[in-house]
Coordinates of C-alpha atoms and ligand atoms in Angstrom, one line a residue:
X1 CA -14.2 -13.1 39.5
X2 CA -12.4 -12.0 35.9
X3 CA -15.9 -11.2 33.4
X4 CA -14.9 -13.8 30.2
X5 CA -15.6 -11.7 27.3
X6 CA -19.0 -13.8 26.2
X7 CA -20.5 -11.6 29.2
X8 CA -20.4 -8.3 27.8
X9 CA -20.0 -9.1 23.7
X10 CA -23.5 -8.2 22.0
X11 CA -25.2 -11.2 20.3
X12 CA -24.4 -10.3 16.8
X13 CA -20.4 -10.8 17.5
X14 CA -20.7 -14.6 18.5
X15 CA -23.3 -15.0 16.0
X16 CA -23.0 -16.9 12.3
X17 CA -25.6 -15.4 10.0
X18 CA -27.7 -17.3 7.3
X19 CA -28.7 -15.0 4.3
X20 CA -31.6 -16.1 3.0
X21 CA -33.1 -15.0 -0.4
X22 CA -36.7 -15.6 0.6
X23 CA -37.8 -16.4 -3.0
X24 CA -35.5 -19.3 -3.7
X25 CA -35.2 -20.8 0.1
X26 CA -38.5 -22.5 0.3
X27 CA -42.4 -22.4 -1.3
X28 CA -45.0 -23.2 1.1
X29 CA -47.9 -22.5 -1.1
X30 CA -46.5 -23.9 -4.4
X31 CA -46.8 -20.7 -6.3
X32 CA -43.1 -21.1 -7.7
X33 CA -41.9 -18.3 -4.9
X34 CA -40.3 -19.2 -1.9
X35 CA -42.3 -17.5 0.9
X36 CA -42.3 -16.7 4.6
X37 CA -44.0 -19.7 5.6
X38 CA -41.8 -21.3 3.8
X39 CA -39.2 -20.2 6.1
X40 CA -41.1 -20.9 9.2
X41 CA -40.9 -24.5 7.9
X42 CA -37.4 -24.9 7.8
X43 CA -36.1 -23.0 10.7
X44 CA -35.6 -26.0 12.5
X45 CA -32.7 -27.2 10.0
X46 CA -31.3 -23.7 10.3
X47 CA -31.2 -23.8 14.1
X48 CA -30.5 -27.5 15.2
X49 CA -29.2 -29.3 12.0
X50 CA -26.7 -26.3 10.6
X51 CA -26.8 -24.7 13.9
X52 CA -26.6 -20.7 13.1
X53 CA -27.3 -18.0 15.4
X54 CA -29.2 -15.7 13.4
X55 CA -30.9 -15.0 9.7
X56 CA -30.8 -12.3 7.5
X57 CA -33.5 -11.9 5.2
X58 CA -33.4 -10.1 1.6
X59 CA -36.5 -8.2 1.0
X60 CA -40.1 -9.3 1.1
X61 CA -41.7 -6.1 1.2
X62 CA -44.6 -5.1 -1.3
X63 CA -42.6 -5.0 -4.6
X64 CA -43.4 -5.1 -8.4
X65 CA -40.1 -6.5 -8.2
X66 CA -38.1 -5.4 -11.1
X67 CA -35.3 -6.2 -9.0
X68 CA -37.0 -8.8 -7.2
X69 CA -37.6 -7.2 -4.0
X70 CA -34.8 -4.2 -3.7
X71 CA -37.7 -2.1 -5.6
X72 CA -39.8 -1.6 -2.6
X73 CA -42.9 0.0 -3.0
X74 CA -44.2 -0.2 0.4
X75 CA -41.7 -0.7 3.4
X76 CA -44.0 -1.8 5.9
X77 CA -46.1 -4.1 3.9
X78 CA -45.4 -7.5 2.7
X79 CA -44.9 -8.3 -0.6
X80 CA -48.1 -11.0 -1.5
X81 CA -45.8 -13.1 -3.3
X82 CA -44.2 -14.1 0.2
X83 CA -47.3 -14.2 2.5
X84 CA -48.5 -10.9 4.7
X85 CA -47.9 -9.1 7.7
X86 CA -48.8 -12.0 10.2
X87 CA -46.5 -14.2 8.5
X88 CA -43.6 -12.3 9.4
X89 CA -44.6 -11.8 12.7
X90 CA -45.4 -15.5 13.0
X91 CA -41.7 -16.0 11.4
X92 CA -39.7 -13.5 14.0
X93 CA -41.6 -14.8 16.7
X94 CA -40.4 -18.3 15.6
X95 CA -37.1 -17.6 14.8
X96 CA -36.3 -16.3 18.4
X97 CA -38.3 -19.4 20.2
X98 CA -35.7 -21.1 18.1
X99 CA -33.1 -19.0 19.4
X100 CA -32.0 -17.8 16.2
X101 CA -32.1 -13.7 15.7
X102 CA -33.5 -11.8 12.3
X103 CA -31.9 -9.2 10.2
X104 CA -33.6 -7.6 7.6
X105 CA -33.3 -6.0 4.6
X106 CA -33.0 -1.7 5.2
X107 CA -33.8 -0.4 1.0
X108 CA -32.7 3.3 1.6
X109 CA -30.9 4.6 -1.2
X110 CA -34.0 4.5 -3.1
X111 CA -37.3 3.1 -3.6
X112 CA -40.0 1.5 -6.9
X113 CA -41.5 4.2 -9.2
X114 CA -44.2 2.4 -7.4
X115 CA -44.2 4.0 -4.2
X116 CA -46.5 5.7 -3.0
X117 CA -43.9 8.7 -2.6
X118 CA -42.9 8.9 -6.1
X119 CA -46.0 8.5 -7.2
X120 CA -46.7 11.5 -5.4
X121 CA -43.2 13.4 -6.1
X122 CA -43.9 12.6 -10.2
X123 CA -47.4 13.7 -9.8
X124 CA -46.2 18.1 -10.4
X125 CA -43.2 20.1 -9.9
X126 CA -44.8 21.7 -7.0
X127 CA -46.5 18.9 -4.7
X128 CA -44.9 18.8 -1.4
X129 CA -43.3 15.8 -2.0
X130 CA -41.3 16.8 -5.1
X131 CA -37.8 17.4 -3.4
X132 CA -38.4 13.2 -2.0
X133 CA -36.6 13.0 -4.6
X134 CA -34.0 14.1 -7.0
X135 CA -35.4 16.2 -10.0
X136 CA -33.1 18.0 -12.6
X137 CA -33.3 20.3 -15.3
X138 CA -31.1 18.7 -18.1
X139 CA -27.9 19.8 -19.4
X140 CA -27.7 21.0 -23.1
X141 CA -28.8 18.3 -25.1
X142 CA -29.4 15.0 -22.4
X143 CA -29.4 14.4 -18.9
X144 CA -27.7 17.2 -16.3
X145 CA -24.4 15.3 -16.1
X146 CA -22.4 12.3 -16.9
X147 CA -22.9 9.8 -14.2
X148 CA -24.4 6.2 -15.2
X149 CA -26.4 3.8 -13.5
X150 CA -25.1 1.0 -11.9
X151 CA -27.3 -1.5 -13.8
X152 CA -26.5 0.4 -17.3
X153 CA -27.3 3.6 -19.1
X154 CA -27.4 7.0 -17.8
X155 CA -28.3 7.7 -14.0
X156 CA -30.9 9.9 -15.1
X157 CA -33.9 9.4 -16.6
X158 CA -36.4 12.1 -18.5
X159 CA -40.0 12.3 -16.9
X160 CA -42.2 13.4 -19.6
X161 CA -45.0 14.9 -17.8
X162 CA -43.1 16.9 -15.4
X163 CA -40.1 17.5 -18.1
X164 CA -37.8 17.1 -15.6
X165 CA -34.7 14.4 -15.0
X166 CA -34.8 12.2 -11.9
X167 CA -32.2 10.3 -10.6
X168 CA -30.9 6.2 -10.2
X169 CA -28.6 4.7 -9.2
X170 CA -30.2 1.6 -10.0
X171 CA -32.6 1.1 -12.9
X172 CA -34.7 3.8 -13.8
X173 CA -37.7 1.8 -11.9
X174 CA -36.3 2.9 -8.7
X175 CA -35.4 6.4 -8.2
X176 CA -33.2 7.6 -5.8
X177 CA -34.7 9.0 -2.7
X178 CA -33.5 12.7 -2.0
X179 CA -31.4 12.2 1.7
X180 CA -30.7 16.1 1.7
X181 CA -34.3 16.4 2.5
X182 CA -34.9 15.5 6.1
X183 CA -38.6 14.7 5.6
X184 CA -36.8 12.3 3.9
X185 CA -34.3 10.9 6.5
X186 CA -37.0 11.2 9.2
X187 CA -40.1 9.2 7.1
X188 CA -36.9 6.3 6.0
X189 CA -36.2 6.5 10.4
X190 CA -40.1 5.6 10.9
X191 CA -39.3 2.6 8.3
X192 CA -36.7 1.3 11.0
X193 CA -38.6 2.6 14.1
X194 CA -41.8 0.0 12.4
X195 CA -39.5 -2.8 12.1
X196 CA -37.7 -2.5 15.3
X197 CA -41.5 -2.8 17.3
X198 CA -42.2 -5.7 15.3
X199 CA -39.3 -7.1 16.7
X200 CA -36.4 -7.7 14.2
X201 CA -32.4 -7.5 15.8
X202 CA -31.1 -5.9 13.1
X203 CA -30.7 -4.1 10.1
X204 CA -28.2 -5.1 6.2
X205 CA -28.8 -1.6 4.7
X206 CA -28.4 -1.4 1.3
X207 CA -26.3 0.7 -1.2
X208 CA -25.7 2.3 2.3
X209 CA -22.7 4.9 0.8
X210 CA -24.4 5.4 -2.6
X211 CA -27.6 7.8 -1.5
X212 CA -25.0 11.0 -1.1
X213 CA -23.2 12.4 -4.3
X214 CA -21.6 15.5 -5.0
X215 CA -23.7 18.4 -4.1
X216 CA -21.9 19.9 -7.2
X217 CA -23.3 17.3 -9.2
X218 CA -19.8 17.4 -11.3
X219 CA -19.1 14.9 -14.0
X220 CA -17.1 12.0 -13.4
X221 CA -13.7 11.9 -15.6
X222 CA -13.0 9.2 -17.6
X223 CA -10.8 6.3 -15.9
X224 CA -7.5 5.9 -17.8
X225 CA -6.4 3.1 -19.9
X226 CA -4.8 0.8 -17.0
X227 CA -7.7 1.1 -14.2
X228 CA -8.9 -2.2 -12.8
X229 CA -11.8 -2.2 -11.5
X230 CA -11.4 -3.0 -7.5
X231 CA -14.5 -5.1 -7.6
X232 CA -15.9 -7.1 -10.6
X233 CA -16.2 -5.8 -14.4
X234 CA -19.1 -3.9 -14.7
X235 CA -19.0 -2.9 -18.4
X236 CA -19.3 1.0 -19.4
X237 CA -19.6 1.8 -15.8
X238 CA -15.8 1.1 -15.6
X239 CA -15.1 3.6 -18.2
X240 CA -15.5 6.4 -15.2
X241 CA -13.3 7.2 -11.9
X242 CA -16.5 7.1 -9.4
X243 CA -15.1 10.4 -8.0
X244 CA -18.5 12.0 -7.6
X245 CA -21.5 9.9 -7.6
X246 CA -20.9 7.8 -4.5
X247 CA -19.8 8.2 -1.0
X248 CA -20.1 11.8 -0.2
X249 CA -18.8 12.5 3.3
X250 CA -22.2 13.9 4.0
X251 CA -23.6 10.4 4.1
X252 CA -21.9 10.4 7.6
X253 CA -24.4 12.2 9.3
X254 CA -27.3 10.5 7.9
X255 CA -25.4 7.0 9.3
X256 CA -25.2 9.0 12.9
X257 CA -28.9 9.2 13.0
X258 CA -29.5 5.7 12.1
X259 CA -27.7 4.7 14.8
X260 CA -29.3 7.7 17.1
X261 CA -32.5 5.5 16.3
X262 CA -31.8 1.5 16.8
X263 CA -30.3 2.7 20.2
X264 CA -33.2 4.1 21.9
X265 CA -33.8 0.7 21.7
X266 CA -32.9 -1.7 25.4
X267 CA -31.8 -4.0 23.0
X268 CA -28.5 -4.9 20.5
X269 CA -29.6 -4.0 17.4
X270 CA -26.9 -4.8 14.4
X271 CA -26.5 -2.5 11.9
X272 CA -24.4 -3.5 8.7
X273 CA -24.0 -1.5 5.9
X274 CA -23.3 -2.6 2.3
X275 CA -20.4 -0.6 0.7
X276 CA -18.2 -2.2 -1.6
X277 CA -14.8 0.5 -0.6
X278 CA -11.2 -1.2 -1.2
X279 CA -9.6 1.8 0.6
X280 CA -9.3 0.3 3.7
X281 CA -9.2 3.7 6.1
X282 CA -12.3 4.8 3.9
X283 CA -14.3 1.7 4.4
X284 CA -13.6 2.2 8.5
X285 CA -14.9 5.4 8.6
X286 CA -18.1 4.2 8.0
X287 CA -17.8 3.1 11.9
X288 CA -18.0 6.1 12.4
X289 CA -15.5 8.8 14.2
X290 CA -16.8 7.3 17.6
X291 CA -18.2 4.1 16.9
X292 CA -21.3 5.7 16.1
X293 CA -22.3 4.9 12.4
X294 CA -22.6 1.2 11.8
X295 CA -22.2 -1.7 14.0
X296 CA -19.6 -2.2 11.1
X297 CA -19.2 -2.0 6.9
X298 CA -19.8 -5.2 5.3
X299 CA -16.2 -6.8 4.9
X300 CA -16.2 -8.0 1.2
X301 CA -11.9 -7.8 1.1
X302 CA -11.9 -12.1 1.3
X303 CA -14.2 -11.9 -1.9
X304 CA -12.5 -9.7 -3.6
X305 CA -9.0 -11.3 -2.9
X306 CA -7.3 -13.6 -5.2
X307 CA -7.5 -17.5 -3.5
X308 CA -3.8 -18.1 -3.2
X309 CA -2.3 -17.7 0.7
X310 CA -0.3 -14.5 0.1
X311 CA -3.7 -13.0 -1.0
X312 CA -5.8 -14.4 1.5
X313 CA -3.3 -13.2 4.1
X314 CA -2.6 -10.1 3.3
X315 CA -6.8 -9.2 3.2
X316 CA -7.4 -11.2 6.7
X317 CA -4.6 -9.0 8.1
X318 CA -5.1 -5.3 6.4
X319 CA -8.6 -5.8 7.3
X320 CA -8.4 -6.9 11.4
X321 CA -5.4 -3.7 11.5
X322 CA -7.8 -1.2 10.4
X323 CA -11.1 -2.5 12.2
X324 CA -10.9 0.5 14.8
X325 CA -10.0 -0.3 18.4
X326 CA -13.6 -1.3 20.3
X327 CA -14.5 -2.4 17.3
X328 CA -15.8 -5.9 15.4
X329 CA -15.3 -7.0 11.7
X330 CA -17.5 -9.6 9.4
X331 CA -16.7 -12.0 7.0
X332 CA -18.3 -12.9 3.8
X333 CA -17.6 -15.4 0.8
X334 CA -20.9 -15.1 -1.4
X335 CA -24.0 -13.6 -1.3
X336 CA -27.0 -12.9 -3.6
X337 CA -25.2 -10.8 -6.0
X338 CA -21.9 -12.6 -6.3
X339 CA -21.2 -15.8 -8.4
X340 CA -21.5 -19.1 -6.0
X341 CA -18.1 -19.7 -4.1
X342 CA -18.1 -23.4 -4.8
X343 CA -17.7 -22.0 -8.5
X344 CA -14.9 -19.1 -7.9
X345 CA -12.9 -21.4 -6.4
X346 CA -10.7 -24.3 -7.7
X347 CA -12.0 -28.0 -6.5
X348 CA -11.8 -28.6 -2.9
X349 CA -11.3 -25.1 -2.1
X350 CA -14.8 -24.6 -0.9
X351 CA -14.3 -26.6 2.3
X352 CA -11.2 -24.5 3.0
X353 CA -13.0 -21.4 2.3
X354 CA -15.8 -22.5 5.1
X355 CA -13.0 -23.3 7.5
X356 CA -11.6 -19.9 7.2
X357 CA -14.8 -18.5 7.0
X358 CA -15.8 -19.8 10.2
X359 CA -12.8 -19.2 12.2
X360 CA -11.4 -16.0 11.7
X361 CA -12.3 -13.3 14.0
X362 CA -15.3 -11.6 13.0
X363 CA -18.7 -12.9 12.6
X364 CA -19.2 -14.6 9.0
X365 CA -22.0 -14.5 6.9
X366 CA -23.0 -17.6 5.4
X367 CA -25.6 -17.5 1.8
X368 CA -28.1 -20.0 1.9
X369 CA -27.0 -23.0 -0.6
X370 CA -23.1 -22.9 -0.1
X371 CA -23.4 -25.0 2.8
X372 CA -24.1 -27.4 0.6
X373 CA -22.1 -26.7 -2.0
X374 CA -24.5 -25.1 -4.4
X375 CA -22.9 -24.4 -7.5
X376 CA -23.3 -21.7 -10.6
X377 CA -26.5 -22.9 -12.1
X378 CA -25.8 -23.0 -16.2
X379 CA -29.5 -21.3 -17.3
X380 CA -28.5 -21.9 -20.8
X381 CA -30.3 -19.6 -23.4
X382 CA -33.4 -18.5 -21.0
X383 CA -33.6 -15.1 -20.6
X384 CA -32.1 -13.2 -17.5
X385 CA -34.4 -12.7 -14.8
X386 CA -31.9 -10.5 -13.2
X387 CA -32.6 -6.8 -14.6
X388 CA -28.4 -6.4 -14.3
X389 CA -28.0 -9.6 -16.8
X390 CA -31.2 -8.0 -18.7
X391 CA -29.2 -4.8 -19.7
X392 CA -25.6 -6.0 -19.4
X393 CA -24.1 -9.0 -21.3
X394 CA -22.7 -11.2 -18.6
X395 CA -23.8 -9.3 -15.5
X396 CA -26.8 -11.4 -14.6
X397 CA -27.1 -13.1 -11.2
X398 CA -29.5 -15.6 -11.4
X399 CA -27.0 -18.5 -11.3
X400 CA -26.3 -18.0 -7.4
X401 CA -30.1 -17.5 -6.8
X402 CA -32.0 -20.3 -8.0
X403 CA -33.8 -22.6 -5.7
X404 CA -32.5 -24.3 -2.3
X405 CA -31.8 -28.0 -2.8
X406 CA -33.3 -29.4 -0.1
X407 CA -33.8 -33.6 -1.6
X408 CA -32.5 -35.4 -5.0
X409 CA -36.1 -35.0 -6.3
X410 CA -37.3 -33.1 -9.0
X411 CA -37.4 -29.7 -7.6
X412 CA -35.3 -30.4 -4.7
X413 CA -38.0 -30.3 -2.6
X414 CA -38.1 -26.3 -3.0
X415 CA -41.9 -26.4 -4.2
X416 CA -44.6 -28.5 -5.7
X417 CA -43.6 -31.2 -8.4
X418 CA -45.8 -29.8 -10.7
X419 CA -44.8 -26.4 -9.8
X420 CA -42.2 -23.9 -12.5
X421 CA -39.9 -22.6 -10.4
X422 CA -39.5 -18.4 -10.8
X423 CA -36.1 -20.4 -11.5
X424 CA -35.0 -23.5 -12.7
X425 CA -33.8 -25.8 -10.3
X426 CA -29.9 -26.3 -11.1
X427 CA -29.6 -29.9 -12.6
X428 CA -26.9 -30.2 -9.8
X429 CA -29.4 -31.0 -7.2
X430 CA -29.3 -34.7 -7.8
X431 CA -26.2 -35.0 -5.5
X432 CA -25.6 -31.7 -4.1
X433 CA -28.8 -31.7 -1.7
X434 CA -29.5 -31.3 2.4
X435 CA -31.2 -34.8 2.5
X436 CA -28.5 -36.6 0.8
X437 CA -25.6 -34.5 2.6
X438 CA -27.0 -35.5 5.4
X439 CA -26.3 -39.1 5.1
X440 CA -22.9 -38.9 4.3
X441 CA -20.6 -38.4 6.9
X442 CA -17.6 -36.9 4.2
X443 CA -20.6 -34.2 3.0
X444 CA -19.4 -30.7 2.7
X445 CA -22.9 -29.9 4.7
X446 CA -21.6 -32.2 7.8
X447 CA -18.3 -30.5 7.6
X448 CA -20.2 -26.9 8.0
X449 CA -22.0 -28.5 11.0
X450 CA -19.1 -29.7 12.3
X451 CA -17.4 -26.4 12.0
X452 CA -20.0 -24.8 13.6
X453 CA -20.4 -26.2 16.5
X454 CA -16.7 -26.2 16.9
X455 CA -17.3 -22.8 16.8
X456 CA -20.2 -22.2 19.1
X457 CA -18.4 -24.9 21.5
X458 CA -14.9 -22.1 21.3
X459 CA -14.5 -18.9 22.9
X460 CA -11.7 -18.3 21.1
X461 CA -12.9 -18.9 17.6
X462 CA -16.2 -16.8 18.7
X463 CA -14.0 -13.9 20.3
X464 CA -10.7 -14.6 20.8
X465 CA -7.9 -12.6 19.8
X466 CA -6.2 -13.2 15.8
X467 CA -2.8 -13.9 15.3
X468 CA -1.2 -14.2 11.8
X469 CA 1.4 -17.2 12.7
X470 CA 5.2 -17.0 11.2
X471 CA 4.9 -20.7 10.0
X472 CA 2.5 -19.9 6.9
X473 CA 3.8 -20.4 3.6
X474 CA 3.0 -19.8 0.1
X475 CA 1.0 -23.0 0.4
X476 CA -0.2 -22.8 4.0
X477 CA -1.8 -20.2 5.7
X478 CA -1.7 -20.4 9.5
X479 CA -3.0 -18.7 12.5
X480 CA -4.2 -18.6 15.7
X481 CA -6.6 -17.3 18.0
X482 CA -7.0 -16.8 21.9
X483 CA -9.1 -16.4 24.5
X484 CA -8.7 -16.7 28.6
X485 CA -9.4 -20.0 28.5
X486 CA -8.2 -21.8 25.5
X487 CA -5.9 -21.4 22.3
X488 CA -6.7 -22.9 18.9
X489 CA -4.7 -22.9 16.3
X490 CA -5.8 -22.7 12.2
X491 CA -4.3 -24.2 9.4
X492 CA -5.5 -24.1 5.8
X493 CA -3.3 -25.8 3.4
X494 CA -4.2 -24.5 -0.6
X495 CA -1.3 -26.5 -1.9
X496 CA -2.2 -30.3 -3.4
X497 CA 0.8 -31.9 -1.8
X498 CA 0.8 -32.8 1.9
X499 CA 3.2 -31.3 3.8
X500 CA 3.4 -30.2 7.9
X501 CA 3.1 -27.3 10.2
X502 CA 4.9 -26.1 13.2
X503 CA 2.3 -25.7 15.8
X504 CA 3.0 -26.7 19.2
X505 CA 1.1 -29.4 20.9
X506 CA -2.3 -30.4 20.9
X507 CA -5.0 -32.4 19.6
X508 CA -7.0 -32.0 16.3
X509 CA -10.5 -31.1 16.9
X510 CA -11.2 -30.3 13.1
X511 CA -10.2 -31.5 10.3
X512 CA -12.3 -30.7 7.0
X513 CA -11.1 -34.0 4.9
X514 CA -11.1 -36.6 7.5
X515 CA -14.4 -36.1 9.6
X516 CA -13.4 -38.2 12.3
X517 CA -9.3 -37.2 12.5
X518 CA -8.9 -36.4 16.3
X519 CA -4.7 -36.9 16.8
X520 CA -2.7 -35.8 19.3
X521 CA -0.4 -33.3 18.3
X522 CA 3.5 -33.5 19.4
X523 CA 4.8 -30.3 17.4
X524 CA 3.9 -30.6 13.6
X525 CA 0.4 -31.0 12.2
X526 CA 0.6 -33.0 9.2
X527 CA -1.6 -31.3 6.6
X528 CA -3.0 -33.4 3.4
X529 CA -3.6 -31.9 0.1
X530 CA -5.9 -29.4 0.4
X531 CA -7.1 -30.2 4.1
X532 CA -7.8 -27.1 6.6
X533 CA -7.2 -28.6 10.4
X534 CA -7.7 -26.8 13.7
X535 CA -6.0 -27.8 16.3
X536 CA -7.4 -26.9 20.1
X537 CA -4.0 -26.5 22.7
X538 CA -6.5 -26.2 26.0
Ligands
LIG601 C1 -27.7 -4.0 -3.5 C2 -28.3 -5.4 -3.5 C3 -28.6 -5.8 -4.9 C4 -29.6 -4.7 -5.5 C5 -29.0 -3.3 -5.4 C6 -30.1 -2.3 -5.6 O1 -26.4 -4.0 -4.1 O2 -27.5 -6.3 -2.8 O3 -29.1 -7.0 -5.0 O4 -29.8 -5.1 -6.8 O5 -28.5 -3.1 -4.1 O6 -31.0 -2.3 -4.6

């Protein structure tokens, strides 16, 4: 008997993960924080309604949350604000009876000036803990070089009492950790050793190429004139070629013992690193030589892709050529840091997004809202609560974190009526809204269920194999993909005319504009404006 490839695949390659930002998915104890029994309380929608496989959770460990959560000042505590440690026991042990697995956040590139480590490290140049982290003396008249911090300003910060510069690559509340020192790498291994007996299947580890820089310390040059920045404009940080402050080849072997780690465990444990790299052979080597750094990079090449077909194409493609052989990609349109897909995109480009999203060949990651459709919130003149927007003009990220819209009512069901929000609810939430969504057949939230359980119901969209087809166009972006026992074929048109595809024969089984459009297929698919079909050829 042939093995079909569901047999052998680990869980995390047929899986469609649900990023949840605990403090703006749902407030049990109306404190104006979304909180773990909060998620407890809506699993239920996450497993049967939507129907995902697994959820990652952003960080709720003990925080003073300067950047609300990813300054962790205890990594195996949790953080008040979200409940304790038997809450999210009590929420992995739900999540699996609901069959749904749990990623969580892995902070390793540094920690708050709050931990208990730098607390200790800051305390005199010679306690044991002072090489945690990284402590310089300063150049002539500043800090020891030019590198800047990601969030703005210099990387380095003075520390009065010691006299001494430390280093962060974030804001100057969390310094990095000092991964040259393997007391270091072995106390951040007990971090993931603790998690993995509580029970969690897998680790999102942050800023995962950022903790290893030139041992050289060498200034950066300045970028020149014409450099675009491959991601998003980041201000003064752009004015520098990154050459030396990220991604030293070092980082390698600190990735190899990660892995050494989740796999003395008898179980799949994913491992997914954050790295934004545009170099495509440079972002796979964070596989690892042999396949044994990460389970694999975080894919952000859709996100970063202009939205027109030759775009979109050429990422899909360039990215599934270099995945290594034996290996497994992910796809991602929007996640806590980015600005809300439903408002990158032009109008009605959302549900095409979502249909290519969920049936490329990879497993996609899915941020807690666009399901809905959650757009931008517009937070007016109040303040940034994102430290980013804080220190630079136009960088903050609270629009694509406010509060879950679960109902039309005020405070979308999110917390109390008489709760503030650590948010504002967007004013959106009057129509965009699960309960609403729900009742309407045409609801960008039915076509996502729709979609995927299409997709759970396919081994080809899970596993099969990706084929770019010759009939896409400027306007129409087609492909295909296999498995031993069916064939299914994609087509997304952008374009705002109808028009028709070559295909072959078959029979809709999707169609994001018309719900119920099941039609049998002679050759051509006709496509309407901006409708994404899939059509099954079993
Ligand atoms: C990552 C997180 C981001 C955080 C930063 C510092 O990029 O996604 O939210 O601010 O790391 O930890």
């Amino acid at each position: 008997m042939s093995r079909g490839p569901t047999e052998t695949a680990p869980w995390w390659r047929e899986a469609v993960i649900y990023q949840i930002y605990p403090l703006s998915f749902a407030d049990s104890n109306c404190d104006g924080y979304g909180d773990l029994p909060g998620v407890i309380d809506k699993l239920d929608y996450l497993s049967r309604t939507l129907g995902v496989d697994a959820i990652w959770l952003s960080p709720f460990y003990r925080s003073p949350m300067k950047d609300w959560g990813y300054d962790v000042s205890d990594h195996t505590d949790v953080d008040p604000l979200f409940g304790d440690m038997d809450d999210a026991v009590a929420l992995i042990d739900a999540a699996h009876a609901s069959g749904l697995s749990v990623v969580v956040d892995y902070v390793i590139n540094h920690t708050s000036d709050r931990h208990g480590w730098f607390l200790e490290s800051s305390s005199s140049r010679d306690h044991p803990k002072r090489d945690w982290y990284v402590w310089r003396d300063g150049g002539e008249d500043g800090p020891p070089n030019n590198w800047l911090s990601i969030f703005g300003g210099p990387m380095w910060s003075f520390h009065d009492a010691t006299g001494q510069w430390y280093r962060h690559t974030f804001l100057r509340s969390q310094p990095d950790l000092n991964w040259r020192n393997p007391e270091v790498v072995e106390a951040m291994m007990d971090v993931a050793f603790f998690w993995l007996d509580v029970g969690v299947d897998g680790f999102r580890v942050d800023a995962a190429h950022h903790m290893m820089k030139d041992p050289r310390e060498r200034d950066n040059p300045p970028a020149p004139s014409d450099h675009k920045a491959p991601w998003k404009d980041m201000g003064e940080y752009d004015e520098y070629l990154h050459l030396y402050d990220i991604g030293h080849p070092d980082v390698h072997a600190i990735h190899r013992r990660f892995r050494e780690v989740v796999e003395t465990y008898d179980r799949d444990v994913l491992t997914i690193g954050e790295m934004h790299i545009f170099d495509l052979p440079e972002w796979a080597s964070y596989y690892g030589e042999n396949l044994d750094e990460f389970s694999m990079p975080f894919n952000f090449h859709l996100m970063a892709a202009d939205w027109d077909v030759p775009s979109v194409r050429a990422a899909v493609e360039s990215v599934l050529w270099n995945v290594p052989a034996g290996a497994w990609t992910n796809w991602t349109l929007g996640n806590h840091d980015e600005m809300r897909l439903a408002s990158r995109l032009p109008q009605g480009h959302d549900m095409i997004a979502a249909t290519l999203l969920l049936t490329l060949r990879g497993t996609p990651f899915l941020y807690y809202g666009d399901e809905i459709g959650m757009t931008e919130a517009s937070l007016g003149d109040a303040p940034s609560r994102d430290p980013w927007g804080e220190n630079v003009e136009g960088l903050s990220r609270d629009g694509s974190r406010t509060p879950m819209q679960w109902t039309p009512q005020p405070n979308a069901g999110f917390t109390g009526l008489d709760t503030e929000p650590w948010l504002p609810v967007s004013q959106s939430h009057t129509t965009i809204n699960v309960e609403s969504e729900l009742t309407d057949e045409g609801s960008i939230l039915n076509m996502y269920r729709r979609l995927l359980r299409l997709r759970r119901e396919s081994s080809a969209l899970r596993l099969g194999s990706f084929m770019s087809h010759p009939a896409s166009t400027d306007d129409v972006f087609v492909f295909r993909r296999e498995s031993n026992e069916e064939v299914m074929t994609v087509a997304l048109n952008f374009g705002d005319d109808p028009t028709s595809v070559t295909v072959g024969s078959g029979k809709v089984a999707f169609s994001s504009t018309e719900p119920r459009r099941r039609d049998d297929i002679d050759d051509a698919v006709r496509l309407g404006p901006r409708e994404a079909v899939v059509v099954s050829h079993r």
